[in-house]
Backbone as JSON, one array per atom type, in Angstrom:
{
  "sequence": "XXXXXXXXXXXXXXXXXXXXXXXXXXXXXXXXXXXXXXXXXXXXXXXXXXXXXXXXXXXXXXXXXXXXXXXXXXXXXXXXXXXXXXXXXXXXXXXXXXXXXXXXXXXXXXXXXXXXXXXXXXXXXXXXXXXXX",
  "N": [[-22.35, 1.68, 0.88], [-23.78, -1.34, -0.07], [-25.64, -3.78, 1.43], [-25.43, -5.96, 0.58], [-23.09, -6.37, -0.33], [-21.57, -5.61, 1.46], [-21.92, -8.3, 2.94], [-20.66, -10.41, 1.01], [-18.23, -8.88, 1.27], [-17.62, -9.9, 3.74], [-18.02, -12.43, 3.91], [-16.09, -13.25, 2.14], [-13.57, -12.44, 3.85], [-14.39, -14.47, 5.98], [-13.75, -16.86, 4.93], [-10.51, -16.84, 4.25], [-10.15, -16.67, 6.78], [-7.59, -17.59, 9.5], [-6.58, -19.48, 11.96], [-4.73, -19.21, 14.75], [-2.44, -20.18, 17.58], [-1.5, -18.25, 20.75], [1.46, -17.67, 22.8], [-0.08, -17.97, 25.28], [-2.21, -19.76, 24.73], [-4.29, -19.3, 23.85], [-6.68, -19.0, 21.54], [-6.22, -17.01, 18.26], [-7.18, -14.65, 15.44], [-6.11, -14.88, 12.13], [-4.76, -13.31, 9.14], [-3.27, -14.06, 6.03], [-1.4, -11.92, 4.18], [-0.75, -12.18, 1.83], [-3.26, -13.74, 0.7], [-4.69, -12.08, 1.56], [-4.7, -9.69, 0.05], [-5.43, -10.18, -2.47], [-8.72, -9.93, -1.98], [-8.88, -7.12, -0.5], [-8.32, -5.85, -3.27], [-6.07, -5.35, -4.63], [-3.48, -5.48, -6.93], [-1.31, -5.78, -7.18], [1.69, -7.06, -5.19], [4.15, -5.59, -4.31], [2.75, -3.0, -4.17], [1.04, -3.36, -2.13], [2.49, -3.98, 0.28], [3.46, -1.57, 0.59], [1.31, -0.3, 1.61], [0.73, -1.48, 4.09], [3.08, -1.46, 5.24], [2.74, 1.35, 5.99], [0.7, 1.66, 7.54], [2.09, -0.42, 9.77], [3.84, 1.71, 10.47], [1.92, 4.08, 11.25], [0.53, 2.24, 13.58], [2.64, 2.53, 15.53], [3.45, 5.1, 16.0], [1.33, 5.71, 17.35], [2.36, 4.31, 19.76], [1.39, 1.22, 19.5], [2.46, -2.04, 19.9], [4.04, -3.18, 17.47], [4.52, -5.84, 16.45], [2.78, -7.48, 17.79], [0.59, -7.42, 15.99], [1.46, -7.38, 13.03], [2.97, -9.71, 11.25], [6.4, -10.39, 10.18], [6.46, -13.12, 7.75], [7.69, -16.03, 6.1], [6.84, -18.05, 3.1], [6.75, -20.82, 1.42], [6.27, -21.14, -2.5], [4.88, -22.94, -4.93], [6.7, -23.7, -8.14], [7.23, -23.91, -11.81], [7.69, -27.31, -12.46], [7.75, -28.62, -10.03], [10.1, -27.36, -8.86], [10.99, -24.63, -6.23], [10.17, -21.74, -4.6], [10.81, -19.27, -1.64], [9.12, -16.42, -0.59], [8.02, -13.01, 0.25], [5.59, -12.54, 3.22], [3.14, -11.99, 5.32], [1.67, -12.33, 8.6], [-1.47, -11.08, 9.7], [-3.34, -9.74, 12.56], [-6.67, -9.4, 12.75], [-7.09, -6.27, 13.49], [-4.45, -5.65, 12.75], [-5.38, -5.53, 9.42], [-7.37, -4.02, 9.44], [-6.66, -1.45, 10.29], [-4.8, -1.18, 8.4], [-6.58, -0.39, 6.66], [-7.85, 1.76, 6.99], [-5.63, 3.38, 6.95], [-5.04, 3.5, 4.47], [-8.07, 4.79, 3.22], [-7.61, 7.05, 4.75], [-5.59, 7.92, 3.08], [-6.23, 7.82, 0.76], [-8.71, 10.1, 0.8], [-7.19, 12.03, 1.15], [-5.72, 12.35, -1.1], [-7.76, 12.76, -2.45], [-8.62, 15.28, -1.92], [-6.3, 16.94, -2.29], [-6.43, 17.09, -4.89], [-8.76, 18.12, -5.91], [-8.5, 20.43, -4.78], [-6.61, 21.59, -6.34], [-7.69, 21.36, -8.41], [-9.94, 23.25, -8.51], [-8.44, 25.73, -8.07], [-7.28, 25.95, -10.53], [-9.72, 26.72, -11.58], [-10.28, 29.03, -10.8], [-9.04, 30.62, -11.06], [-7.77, 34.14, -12.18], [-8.4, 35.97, -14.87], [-6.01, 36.18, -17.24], [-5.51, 37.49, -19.81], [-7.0, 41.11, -20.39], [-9.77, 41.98, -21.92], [-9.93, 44.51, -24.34], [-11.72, 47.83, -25.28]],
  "CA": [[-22.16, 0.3, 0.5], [-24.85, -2.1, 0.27], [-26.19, -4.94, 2.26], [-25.28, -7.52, -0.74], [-21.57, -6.22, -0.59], [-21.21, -6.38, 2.79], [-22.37, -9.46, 3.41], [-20.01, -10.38, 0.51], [-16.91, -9.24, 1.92], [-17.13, -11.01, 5.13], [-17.95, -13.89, 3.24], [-14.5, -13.4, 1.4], [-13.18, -12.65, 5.0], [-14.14, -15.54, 6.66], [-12.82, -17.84, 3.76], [-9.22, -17.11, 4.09], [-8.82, -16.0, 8.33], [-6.73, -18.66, 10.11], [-7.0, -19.8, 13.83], [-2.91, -19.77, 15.75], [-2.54, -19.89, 19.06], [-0.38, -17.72, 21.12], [2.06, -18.71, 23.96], [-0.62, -18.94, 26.24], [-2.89, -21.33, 24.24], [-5.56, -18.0, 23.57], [-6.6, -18.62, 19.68], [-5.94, -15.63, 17.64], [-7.87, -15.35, 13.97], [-5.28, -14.11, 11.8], [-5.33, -13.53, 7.74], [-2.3, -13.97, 5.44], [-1.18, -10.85, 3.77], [-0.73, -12.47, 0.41], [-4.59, -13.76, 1.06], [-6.05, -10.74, 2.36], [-4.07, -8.34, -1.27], [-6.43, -9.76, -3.83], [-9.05, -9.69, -1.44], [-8.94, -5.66, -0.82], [-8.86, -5.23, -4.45], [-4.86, -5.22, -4.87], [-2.91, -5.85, -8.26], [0.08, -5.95, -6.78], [1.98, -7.29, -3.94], [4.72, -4.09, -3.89], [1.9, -1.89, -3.48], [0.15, -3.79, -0.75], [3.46, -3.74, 1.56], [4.09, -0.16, 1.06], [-0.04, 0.52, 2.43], [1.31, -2.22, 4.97], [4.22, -0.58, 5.79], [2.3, 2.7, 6.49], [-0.2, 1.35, 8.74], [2.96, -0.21, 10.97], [4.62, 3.38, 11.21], [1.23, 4.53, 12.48], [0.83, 1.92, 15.15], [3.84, 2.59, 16.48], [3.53, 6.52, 15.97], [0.11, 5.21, 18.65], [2.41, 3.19, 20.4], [0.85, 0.09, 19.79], [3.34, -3.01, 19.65], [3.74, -3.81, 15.94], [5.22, -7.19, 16.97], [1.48, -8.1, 18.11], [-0.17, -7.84, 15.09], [2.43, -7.72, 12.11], [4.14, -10.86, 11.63], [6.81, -10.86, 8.5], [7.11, -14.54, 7.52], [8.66, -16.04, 4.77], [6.53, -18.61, 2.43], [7.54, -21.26, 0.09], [5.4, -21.18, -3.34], [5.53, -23.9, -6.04], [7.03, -23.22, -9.2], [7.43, -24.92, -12.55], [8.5, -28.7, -12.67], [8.02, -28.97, -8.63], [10.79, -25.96, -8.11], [9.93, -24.16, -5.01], [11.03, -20.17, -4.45], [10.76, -18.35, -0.9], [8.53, -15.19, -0.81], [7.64, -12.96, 1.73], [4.51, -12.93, 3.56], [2.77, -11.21, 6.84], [0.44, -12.95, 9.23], [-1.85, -9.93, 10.29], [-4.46, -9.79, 12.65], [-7.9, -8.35, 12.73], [-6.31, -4.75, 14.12], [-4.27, -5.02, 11.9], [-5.91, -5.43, 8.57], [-8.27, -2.75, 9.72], [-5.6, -0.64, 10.37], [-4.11, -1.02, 6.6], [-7.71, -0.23, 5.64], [-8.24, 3.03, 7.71], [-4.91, 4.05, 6.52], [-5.46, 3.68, 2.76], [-9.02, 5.66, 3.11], [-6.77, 8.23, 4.55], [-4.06, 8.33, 2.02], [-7.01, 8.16, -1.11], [-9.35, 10.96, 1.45], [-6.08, 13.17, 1.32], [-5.19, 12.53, -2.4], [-9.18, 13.77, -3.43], [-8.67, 17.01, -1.38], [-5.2, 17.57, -3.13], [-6.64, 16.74, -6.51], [-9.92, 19.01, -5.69], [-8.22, 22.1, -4.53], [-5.98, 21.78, -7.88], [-8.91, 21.79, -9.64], [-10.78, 24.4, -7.86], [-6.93, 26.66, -8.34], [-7.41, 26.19, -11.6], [-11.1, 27.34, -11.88], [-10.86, 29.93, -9.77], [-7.67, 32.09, -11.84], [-8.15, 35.7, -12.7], [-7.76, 36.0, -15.86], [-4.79, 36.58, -17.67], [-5.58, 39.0, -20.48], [-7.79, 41.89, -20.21], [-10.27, 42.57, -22.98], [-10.47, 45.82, -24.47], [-12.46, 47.73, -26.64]],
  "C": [[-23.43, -0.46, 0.88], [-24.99, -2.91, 1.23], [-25.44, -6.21, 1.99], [-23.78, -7.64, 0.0], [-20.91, -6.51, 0.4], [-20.94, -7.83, 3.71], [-20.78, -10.94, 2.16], [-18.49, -10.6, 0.57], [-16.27, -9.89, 2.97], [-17.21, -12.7, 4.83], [-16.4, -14.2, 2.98], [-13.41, -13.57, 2.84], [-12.45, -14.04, 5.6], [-13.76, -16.79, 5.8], [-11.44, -18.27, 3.94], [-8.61, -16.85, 5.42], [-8.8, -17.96, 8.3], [-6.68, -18.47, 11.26], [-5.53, -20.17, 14.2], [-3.59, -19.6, 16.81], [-1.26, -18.99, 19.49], [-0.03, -18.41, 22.22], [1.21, -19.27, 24.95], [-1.97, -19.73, 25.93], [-4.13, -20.13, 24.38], [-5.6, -18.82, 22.0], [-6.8, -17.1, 18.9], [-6.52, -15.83, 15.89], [-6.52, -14.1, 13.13], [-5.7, -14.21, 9.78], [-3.62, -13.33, 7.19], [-2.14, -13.16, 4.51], [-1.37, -11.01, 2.14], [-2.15, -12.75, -0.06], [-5.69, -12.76, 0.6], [-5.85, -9.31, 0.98], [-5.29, -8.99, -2.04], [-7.99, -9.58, -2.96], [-9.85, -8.15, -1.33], [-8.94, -5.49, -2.4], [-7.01, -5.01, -4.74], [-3.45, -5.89, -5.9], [-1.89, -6.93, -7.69], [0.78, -6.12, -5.93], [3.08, -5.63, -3.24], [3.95, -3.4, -3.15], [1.2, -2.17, -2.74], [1.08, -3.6, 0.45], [3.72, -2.38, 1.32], [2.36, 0.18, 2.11], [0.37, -0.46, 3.99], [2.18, -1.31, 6.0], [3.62, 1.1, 6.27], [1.44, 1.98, 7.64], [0.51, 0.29, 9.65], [3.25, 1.19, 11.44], [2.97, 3.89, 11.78], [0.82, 3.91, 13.6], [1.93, 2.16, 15.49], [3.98, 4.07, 16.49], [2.43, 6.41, 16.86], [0.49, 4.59, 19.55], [1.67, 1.47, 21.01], [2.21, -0.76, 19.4], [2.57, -3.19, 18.38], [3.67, -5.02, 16.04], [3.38, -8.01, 17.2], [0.41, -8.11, 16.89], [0.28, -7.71, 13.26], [3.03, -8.48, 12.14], [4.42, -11.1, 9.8], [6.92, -12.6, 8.67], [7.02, -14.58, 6.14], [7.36, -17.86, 4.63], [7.15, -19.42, 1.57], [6.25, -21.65, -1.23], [6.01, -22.29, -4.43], [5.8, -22.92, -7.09], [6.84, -24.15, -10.44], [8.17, -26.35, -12.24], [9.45, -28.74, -11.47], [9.16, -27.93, -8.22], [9.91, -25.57, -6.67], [11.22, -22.54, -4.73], [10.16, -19.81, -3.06], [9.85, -16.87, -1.29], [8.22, -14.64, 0.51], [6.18, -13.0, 2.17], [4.48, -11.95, 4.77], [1.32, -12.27, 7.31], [-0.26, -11.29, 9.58], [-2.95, -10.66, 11.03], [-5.69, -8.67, 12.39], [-7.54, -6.44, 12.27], [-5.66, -4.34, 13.16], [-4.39, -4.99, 10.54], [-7.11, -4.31, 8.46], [-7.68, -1.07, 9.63], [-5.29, -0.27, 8.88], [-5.43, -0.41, 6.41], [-8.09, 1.19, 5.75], [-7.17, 4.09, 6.77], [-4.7, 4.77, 5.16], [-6.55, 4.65, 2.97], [-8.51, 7.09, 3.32], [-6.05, 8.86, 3.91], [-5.02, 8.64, 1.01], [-8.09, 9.67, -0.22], [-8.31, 12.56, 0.95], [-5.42, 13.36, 0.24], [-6.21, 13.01, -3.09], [-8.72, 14.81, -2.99], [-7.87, 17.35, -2.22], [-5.79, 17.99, -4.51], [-7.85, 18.0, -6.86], [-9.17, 20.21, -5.4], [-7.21, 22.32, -5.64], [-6.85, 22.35, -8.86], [-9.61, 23.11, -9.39], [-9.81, 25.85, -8.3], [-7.72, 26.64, -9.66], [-8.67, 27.18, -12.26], [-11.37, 28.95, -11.62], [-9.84, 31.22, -10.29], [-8.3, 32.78, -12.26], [-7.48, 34.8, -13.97], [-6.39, 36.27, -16.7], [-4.47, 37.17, -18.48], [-6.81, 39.67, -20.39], [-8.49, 42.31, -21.83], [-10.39, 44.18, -23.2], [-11.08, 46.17, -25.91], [-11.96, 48.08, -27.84]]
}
């Protein structure tokens, strides 16, 4: 990855984190899940909480408290002619947006190999009829 790109994404980054505080008045930079999906490059909200949802089950398969850097909350979005609909949402921090990111590289790392040793199977078959003369 370049220089440009880099420079780029932290741009995009620091655009959309958000400054809470926790109980004891620490500030915490956090990014909103809905935010942080088009962001990564993500169509679709479904498929952002399932890479979500994997990178909880491995903090907590690390025993890290999820609770500390997963937070579901619930959103209200406008709609047509001032309506307003509920959606869900996640505060994440840092950890864990890094986390989602590690996890994905792993899941697409571990879907080339599959895809590569398919291919390689394939390449690599004896033949299946024998020429003769």
């Amino acid at each position: 990855m370049d220089i440009q790109k880099i420079y780029q994404y932290k741009s995009a980054f620091d655009l959309i984190a958000k400054s809470i505080k926790d109980d004891e008045g620490n500030t915490i930079e956090v990014w909103y899940a809905r935010e942080l999906q088009q962001v990564l490059g993500y169509a679709r909200w479904e498929n952002f909480v399932v890479a979500i949802g994997r990178a909880m089950e491995s903090c907590k398969t690390l025993g890290v408290n999820v609770d500390d850097h997963f937070r579901e909350i619930t959103k209200m979005i406008a709609l047509a002619k001032g309506a307003q609909r509920e959606v869900q949402d996640f505060m994440l921090t840092r950890y864990a947006w890094c986390f989602q990111r590690w996890e994905e590289h792993a899941k697409r790392h571990i879907e080339t190999t599959i895809e590569m040793r398919k291919k390689s199977t394939r390449l690599c078959r004896k033949p299946t009829r024998v020429l003769t003369n």
